[in-house]
PDB file of C-alpha atoms in Angstrom:
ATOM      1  CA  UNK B 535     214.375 192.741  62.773  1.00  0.00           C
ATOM      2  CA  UNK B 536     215.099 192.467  66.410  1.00  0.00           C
ATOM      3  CA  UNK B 537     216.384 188.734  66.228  1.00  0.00           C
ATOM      4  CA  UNK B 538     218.474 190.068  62.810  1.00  0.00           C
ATOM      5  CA  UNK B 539     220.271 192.285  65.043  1.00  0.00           C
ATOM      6  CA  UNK B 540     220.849 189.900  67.825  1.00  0.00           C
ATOM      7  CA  UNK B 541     222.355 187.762  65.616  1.00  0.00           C
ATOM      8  CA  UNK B 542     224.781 190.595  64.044  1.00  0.00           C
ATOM      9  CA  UNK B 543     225.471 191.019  67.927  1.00  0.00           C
ATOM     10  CA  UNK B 544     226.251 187.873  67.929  1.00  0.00           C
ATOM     11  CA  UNK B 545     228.724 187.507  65.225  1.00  0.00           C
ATOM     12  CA  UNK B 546     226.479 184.942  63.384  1.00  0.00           C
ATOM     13  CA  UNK B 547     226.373 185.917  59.942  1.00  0.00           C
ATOM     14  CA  UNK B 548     224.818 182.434  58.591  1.00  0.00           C
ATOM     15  CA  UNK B 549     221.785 182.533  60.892  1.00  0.00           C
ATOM     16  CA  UNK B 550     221.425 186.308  59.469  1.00  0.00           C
ATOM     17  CA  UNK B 551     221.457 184.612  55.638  1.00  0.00           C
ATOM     18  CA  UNK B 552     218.796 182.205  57.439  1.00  0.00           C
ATOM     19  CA  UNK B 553     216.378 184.729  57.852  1.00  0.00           C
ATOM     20  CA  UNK B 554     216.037 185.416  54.139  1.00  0.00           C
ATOM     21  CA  UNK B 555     213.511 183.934  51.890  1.00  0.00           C
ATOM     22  CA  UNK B 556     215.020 181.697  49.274  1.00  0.00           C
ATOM     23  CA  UNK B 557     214.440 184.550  46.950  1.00  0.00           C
ATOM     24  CA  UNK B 558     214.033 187.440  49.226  1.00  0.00           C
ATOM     25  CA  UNK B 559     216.626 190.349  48.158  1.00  0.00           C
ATOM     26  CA  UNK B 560     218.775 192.548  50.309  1.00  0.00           C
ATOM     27  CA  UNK B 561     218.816 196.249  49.102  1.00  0.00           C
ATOM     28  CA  UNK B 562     221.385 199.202  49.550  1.00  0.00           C
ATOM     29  CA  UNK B 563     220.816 202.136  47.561  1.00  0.00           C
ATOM     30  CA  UNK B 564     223.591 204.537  49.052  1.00  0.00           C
ATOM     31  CA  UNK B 565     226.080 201.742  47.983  1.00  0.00           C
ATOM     32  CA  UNK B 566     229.227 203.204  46.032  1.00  0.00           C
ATOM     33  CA  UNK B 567     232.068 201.379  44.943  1.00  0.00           C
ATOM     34  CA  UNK B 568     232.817 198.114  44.953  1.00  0.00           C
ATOM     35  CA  UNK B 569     229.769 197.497  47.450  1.00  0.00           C
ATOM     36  CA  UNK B 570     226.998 195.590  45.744  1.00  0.00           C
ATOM     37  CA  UNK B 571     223.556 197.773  45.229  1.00  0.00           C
ATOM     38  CA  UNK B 572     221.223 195.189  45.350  1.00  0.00           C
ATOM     39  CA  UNK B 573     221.354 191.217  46.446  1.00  0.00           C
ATOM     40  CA  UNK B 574     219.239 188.678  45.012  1.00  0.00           C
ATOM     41  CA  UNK B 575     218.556 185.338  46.909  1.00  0.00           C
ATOM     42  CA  UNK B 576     219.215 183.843  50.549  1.00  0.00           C
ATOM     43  CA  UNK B 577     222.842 182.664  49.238  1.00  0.00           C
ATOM     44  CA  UNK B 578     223.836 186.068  47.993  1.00  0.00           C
ATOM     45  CA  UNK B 579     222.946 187.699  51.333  1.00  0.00           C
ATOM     46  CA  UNK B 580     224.763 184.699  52.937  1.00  0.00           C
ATOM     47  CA  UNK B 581     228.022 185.263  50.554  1.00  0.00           C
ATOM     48  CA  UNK B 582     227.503 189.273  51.444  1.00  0.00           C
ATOM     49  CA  UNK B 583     227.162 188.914  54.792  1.00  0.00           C
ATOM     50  CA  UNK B 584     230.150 186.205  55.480  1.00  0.00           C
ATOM     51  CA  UNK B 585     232.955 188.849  56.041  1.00  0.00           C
ATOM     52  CA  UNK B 586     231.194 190.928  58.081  1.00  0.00           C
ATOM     53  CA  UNK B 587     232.396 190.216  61.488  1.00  0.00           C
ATOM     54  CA  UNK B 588     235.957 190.473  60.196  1.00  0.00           C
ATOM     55  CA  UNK B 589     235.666 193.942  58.994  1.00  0.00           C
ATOM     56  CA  UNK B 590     233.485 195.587  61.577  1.00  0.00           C
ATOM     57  CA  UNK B 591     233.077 194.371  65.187  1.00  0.00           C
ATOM     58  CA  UNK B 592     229.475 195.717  66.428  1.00  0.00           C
ATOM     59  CA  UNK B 593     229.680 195.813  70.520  1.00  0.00           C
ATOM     60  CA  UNK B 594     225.993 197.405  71.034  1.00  0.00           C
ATOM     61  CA  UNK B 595     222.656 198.621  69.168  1.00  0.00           C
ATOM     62  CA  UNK B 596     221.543 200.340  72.107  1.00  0.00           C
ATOM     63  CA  UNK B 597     218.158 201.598  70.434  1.00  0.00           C
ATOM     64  CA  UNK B 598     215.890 200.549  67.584  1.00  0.00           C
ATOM     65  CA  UNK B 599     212.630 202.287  66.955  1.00  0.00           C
ATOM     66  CA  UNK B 600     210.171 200.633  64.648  1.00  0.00           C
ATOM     67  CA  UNK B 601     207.387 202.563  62.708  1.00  0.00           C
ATOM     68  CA  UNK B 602     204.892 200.679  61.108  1.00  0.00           C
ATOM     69  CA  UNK B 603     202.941 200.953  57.929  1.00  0.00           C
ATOM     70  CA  UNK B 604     200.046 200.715  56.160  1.00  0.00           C
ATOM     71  CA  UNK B 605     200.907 197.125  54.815  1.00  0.00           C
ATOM     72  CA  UNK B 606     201.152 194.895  57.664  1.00  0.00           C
ATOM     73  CA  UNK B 607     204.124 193.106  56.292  1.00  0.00           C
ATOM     74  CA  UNK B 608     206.282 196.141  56.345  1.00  0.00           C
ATOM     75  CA  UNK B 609     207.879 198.380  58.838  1.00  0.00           C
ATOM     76  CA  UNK B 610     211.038 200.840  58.809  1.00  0.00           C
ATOM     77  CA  UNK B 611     213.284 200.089  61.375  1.00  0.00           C
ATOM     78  CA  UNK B 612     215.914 203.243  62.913  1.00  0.00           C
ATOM     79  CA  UNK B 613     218.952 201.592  64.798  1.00  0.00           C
ATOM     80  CA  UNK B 614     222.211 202.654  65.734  1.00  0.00           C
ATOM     81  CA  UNK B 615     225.231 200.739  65.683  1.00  0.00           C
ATOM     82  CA  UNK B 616     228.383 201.036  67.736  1.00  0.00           C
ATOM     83  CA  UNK B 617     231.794 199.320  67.548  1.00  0.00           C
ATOM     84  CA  UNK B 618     235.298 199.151  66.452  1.00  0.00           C
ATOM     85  CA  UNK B 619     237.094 198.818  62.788  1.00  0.00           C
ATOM     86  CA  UNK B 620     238.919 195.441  62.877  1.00  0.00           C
ATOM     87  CA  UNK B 621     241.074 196.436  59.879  1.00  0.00           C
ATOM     88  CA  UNK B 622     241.928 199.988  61.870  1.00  0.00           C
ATOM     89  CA  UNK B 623     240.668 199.826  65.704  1.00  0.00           C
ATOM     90  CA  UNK B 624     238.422 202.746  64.541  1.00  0.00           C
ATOM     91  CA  UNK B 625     235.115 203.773  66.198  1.00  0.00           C
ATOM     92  CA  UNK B 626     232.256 202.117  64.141  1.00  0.00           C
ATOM     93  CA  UNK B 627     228.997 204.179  64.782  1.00  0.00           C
ATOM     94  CA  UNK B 628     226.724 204.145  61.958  1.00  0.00           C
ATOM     95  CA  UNK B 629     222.943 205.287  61.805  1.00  0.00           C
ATOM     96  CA  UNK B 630     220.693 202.917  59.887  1.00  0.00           C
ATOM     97  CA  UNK B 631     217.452 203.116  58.387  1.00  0.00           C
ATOM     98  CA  UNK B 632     215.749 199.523  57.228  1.00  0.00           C
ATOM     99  CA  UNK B 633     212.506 199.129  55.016  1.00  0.00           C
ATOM    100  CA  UNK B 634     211.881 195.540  55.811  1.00  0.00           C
ATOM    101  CA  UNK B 635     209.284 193.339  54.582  1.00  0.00           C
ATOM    102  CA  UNK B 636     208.563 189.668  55.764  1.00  0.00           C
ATOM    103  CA  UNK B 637     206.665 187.178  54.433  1.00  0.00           C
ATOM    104  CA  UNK B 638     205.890 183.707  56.511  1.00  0.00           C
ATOM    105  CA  UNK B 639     208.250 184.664  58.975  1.00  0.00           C
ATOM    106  CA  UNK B 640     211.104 185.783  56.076  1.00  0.00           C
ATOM    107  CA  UNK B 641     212.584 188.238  54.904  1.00  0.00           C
ATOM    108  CA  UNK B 642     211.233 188.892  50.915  1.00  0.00           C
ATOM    109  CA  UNK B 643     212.703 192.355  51.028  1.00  0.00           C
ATOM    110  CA  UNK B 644     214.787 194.542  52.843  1.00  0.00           C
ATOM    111  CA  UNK B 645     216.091 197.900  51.713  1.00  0.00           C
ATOM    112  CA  UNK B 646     218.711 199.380  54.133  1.00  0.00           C
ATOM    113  CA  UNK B 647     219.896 202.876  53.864  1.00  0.00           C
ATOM    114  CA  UNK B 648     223.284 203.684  55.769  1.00  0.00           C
ATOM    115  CA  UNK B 649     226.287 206.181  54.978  1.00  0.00           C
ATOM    116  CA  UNK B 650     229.177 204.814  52.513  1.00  0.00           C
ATOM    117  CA  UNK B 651     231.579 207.393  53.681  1.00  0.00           C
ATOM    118  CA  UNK B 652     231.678 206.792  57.234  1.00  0.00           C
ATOM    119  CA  UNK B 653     231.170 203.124  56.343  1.00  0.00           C
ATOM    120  CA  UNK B 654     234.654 203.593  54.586  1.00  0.00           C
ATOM    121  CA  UNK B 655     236.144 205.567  57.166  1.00  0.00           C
ATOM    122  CA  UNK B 656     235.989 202.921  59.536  1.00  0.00           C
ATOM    123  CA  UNK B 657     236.790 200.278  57.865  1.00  0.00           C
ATOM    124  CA  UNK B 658     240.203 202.488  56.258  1.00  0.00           C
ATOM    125  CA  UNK B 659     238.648 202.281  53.030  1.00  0.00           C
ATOM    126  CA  UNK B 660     237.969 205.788  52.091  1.00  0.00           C
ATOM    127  CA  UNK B 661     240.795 206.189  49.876  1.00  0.00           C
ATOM    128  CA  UNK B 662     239.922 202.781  48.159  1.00  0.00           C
ATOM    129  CA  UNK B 663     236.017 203.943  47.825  1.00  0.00           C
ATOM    130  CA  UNK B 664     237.051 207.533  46.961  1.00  0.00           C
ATOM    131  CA  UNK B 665     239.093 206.483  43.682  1.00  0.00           C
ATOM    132  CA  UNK B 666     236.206 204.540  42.931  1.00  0.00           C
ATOM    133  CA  UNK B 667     233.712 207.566  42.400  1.00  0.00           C
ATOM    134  CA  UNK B 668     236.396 209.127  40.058  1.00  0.00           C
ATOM    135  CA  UNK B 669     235.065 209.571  36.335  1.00  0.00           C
ATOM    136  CA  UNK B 670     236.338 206.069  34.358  1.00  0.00           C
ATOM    137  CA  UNK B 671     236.109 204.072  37.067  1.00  0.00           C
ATOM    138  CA  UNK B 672     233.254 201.026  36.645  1.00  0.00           C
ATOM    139  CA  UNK B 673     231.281 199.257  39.104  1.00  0.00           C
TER     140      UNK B 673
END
């Protein structure tokens, strides 16, 4: 997890994708509109993850506190994120919580919980993600 977000610090989205198993899956059950709930495979992340740096410059993840588990290939991770908004210039602070498991040095699974709205905010989506949630409206 700690060489994930060095790499996000980094702005290198591919070597993020790299750390996936071939089938590992990426996880986001607060997702709403048009965001994806659930990835499946290295080259989904990879596709996910591509944009990222263009939408959401992260500056700093000045803490991460790890708790481990009873299963030795799982922990949940608690980071905060700071930054700015490309699309806006907005402040981009967002708390995260990660369920990550790793097998041979992958990731199989990895389940990350984070706020849509503020997400949105940031990025100057909210209006975009708030017509989503209205009745008739598909994902």
């Amino acid at each position: 997890m700690r060489r994930l977000l060095d790499l996000v610090l980094a702005k290198d989205m591919d070597a993020v994708a790299d750390l996936w198993a071939e089938d590992g899956t990426a996880e986001f059950p607060f997702a709403s509109g048009a965001s994806p709930r659930r990835l499946a495979g290295r080259e989904e992340v990879r596709a996910y993850l591509t944009g990222f740096p263009e939408v959401f410059d992260v500056r700093e993840i000045p803490a991460i506190t790890v708790h481990t588990t009873e299963r030795a290939d799982t922990a949940v991770v608690e980071y905060h994120a700071n930054g700015h908004s490309v699309r806006t210039g907005e402040a981009y602070r967002m708390d995260y919580i990660v369920v990550i498991t790793v097998r041979d040095g992958l990731i199989t699974r990895f389940r990350d919980y984070w706020n849509p709205l503020a997400n949105a905010a940031a990025a100057g989506a909210l209006p975009e993600l708030l017509d989503s949630l209205r009745p008739g409206t598909g994902r």
